[in-house]
mmCIF file of C-alpha atoms and ligand atoms in Angstrom:
data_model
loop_
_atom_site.group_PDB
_atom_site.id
_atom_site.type_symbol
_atom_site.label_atom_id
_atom_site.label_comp_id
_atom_site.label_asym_id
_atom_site.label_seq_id
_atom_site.Cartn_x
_atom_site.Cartn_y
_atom_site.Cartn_z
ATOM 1 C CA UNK W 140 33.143 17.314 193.270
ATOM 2 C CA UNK W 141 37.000 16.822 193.493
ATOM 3 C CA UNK W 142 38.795 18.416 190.781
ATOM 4 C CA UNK W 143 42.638 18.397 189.032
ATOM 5 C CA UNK W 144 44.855 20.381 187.337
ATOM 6 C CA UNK W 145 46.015 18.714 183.677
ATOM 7 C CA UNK W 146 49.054 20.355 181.365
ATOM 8 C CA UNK W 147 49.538 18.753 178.463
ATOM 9 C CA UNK W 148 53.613 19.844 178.533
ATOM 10 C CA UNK W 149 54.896 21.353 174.503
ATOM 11 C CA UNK W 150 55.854 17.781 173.331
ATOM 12 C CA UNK W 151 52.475 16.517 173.818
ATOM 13 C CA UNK W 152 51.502 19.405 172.290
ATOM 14 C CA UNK W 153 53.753 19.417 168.757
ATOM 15 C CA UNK W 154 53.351 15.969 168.393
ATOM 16 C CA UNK W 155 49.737 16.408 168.273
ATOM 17 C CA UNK W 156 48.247 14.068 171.402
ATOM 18 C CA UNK W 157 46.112 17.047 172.231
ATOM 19 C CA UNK W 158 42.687 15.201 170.996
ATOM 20 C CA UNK W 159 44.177 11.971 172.264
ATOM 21 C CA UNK W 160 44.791 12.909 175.958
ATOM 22 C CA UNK W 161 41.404 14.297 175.738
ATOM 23 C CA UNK W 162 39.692 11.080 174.828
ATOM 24 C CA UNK W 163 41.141 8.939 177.747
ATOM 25 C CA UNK W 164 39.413 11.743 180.547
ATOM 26 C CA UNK W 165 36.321 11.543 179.047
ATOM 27 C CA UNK W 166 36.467 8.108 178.139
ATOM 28 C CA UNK W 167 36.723 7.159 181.359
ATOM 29 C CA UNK W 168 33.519 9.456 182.345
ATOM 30 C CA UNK W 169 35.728 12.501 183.820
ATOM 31 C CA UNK W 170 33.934 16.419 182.874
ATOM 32 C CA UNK W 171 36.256 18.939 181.408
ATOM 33 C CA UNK W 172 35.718 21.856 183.289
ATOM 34 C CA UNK W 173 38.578 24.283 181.587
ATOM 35 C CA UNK W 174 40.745 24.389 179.230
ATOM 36 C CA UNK W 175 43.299 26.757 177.453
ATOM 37 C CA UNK W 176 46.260 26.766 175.522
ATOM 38 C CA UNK W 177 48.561 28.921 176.579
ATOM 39 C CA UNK W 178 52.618 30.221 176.284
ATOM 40 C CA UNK W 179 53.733 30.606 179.892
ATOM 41 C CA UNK W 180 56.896 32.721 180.977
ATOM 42 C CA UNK W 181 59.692 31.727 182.630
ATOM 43 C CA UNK W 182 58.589 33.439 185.927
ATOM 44 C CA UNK W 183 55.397 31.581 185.780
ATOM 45 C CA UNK W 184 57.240 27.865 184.924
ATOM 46 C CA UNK W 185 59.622 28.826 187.950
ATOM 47 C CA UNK W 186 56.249 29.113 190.295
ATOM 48 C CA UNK W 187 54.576 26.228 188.480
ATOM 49 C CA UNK W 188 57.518 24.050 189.314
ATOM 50 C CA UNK W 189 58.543 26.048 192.702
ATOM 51 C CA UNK W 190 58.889 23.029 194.793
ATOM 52 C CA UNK W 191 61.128 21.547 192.723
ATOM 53 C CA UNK W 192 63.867 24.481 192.307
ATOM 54 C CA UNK W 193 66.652 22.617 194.324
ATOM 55 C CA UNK W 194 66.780 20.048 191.846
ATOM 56 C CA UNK W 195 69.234 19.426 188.960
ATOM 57 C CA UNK W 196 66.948 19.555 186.097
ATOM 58 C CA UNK W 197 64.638 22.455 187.262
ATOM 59 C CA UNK W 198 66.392 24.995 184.725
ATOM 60 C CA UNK W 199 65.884 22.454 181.733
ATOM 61 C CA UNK W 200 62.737 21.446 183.494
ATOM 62 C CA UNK W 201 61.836 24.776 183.006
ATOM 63 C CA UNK W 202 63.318 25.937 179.283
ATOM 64 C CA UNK W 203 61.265 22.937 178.263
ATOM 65 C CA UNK W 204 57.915 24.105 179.633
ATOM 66 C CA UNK W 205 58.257 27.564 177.914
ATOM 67 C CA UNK W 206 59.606 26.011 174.875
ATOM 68 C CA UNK W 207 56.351 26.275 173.183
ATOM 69 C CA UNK W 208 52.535 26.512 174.267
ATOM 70 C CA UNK W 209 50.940 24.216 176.686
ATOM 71 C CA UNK W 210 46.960 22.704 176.964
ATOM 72 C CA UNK W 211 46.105 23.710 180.607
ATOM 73 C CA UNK W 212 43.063 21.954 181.944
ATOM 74 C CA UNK W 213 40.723 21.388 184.666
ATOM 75 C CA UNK W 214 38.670 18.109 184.900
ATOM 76 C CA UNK W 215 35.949 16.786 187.513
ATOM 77 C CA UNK W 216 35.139 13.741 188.724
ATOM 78 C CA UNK W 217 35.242 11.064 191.576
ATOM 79 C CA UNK W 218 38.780 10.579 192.692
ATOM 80 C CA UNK W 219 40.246 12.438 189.703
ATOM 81 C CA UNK W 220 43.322 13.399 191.282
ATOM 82 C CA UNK W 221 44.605 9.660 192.011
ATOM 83 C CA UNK W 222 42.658 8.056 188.698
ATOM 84 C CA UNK W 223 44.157 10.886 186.213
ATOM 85 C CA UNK W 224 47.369 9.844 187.990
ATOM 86 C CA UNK W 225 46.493 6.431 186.976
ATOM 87 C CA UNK W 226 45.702 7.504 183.434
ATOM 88 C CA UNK W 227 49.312 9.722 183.009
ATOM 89 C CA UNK W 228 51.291 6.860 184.369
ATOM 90 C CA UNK W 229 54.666 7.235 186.386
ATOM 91 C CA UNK W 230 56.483 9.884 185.994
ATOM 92 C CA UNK W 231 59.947 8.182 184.392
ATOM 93 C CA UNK W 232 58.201 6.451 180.844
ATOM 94 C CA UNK W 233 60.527 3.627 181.430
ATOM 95 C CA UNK W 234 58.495 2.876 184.082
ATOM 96 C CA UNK W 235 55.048 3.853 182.901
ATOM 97 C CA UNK W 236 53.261 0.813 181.777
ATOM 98 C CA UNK W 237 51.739 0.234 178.639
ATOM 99 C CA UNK W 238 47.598 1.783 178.338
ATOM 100 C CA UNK W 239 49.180 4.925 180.376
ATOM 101 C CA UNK W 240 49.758 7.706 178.254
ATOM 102 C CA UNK W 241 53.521 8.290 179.369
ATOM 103 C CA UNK W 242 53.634 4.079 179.106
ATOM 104 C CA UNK W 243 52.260 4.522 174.987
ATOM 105 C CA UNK W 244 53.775 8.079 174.146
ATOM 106 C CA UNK W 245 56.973 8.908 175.926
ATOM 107 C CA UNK W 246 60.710 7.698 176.370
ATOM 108 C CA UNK W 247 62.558 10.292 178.366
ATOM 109 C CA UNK W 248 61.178 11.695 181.501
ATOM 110 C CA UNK W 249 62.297 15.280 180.676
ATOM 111 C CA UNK W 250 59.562 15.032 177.502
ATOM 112 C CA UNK W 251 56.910 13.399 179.242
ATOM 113 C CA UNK W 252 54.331 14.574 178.181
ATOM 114 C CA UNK W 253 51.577 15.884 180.323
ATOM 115 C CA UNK W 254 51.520 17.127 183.925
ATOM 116 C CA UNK W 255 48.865 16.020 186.510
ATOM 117 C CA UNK W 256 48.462 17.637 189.881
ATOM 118 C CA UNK W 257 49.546 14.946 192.642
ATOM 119 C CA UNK W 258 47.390 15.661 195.326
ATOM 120 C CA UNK W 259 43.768 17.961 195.856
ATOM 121 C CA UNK W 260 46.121 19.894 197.655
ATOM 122 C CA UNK W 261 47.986 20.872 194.594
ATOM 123 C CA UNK W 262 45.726 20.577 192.587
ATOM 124 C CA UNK W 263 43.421 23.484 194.547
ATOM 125 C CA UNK W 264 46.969 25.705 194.276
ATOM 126 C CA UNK W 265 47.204 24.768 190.870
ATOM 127 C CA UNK W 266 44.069 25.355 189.173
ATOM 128 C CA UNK W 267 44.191 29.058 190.940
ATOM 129 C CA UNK W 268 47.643 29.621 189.421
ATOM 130 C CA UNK W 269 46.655 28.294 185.695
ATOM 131 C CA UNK W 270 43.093 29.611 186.025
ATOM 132 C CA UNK W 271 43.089 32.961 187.656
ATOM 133 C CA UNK W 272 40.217 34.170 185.711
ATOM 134 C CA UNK W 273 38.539 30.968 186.976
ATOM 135 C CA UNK W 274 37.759 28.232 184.921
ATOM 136 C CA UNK W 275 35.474 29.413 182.612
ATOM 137 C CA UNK W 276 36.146 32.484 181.086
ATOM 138 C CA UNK W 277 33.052 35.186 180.247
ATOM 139 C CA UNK W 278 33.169 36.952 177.175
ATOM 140 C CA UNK W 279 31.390 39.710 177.339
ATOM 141 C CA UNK W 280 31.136 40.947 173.583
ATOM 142 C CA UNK W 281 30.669 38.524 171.653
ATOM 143 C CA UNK W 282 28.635 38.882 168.813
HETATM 144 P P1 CMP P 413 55.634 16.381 186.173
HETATM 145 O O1 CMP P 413 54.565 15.392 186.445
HETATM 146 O O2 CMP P 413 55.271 17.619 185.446
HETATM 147 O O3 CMP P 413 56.293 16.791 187.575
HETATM 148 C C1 CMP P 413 57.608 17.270 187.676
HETATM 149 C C2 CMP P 413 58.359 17.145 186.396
HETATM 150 O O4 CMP P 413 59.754 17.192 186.534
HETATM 151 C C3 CMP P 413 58.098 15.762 185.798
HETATM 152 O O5 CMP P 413 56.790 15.663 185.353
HETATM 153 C C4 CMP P 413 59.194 15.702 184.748
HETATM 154 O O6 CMP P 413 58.813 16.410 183.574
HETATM 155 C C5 CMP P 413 60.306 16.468 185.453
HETATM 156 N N1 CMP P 413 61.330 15.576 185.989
HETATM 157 C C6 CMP P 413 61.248 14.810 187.085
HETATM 158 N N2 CMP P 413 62.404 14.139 187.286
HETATM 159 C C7 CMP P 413 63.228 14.504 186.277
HETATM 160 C C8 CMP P 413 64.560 14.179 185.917
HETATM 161 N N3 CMP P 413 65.273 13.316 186.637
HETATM 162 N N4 CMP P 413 65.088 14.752 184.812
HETATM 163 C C9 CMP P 413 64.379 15.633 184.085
HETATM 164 N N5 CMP P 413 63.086 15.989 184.370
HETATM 165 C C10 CMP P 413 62.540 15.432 185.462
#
């Protein structure tokens, strides 16, 4: 069953659309599969965001993504990748439309939000980057 990486970024996170964002996956039948949140480095932001270190905004692209801890998840489900897509809306807010969750919670695409992996191609490198210990972690101690 295809699978996608989903970050919900540090403003999604302070402004407390963690429950929210959940809601609309599973709402719309998709199966969380992993989920964590995290603080990432600046090392790991720079590989998160590697194809995109010739742009203009990758350094603030980056200080945002480190500027506080991040929701990474994994969700399953027919055509995830292109319907979570659907769900985030476009990248840019001003042109997300309304019932997205960029289009109802964001303004400025440098705080938009939540991440989505854009194709099963990224999302398969993503989901090994975020979830190296796979996606469900074993404890083996607990009491
Ligand atoms: P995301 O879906 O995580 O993919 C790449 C990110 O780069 C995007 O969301 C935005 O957060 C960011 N981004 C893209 N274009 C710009 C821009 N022009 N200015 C600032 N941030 C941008």
């Amino acid at each position: 069953m295809e699978q996608t990486f989903i970050m919900i970024k540090p403003d999604g996170v302070q402004r407390g659309l963690i429950g929210e964002i959940i809601a609309r996956f599973e709402k719309k039948g998709f199966s969380l599969k992993g989920l964590k949140l995290i603080n990432v480095d600046r090392g790991f932001a720079e590989r998160h965001y590697a194809d995109l270190s010739a742009k203009p905004f990758f350094n603030g692209l980056v200080e945002y993504i480190i500027s506080g801890p991040v929701v990474a998840m994994v969700w399953e489900g027919k055509n995830v990748v292109v319907t979570g897509r659907k769900i985030i809306g476009a990248t840019n807010p001003a042109d997300s439309a309304p019932g997205t969750i960029r289009g109802d919670f964001a303004i400025a695409i440098g705080r938009n939000v939540i991440h989505g992996s854009d194709s099963v191609e990224s999302a398969t490198k993503e989901i090994a980057l975020w979830f190296p210990e796979g996606i469900v972690a074993w404890q083996s101690n607990a009491h």
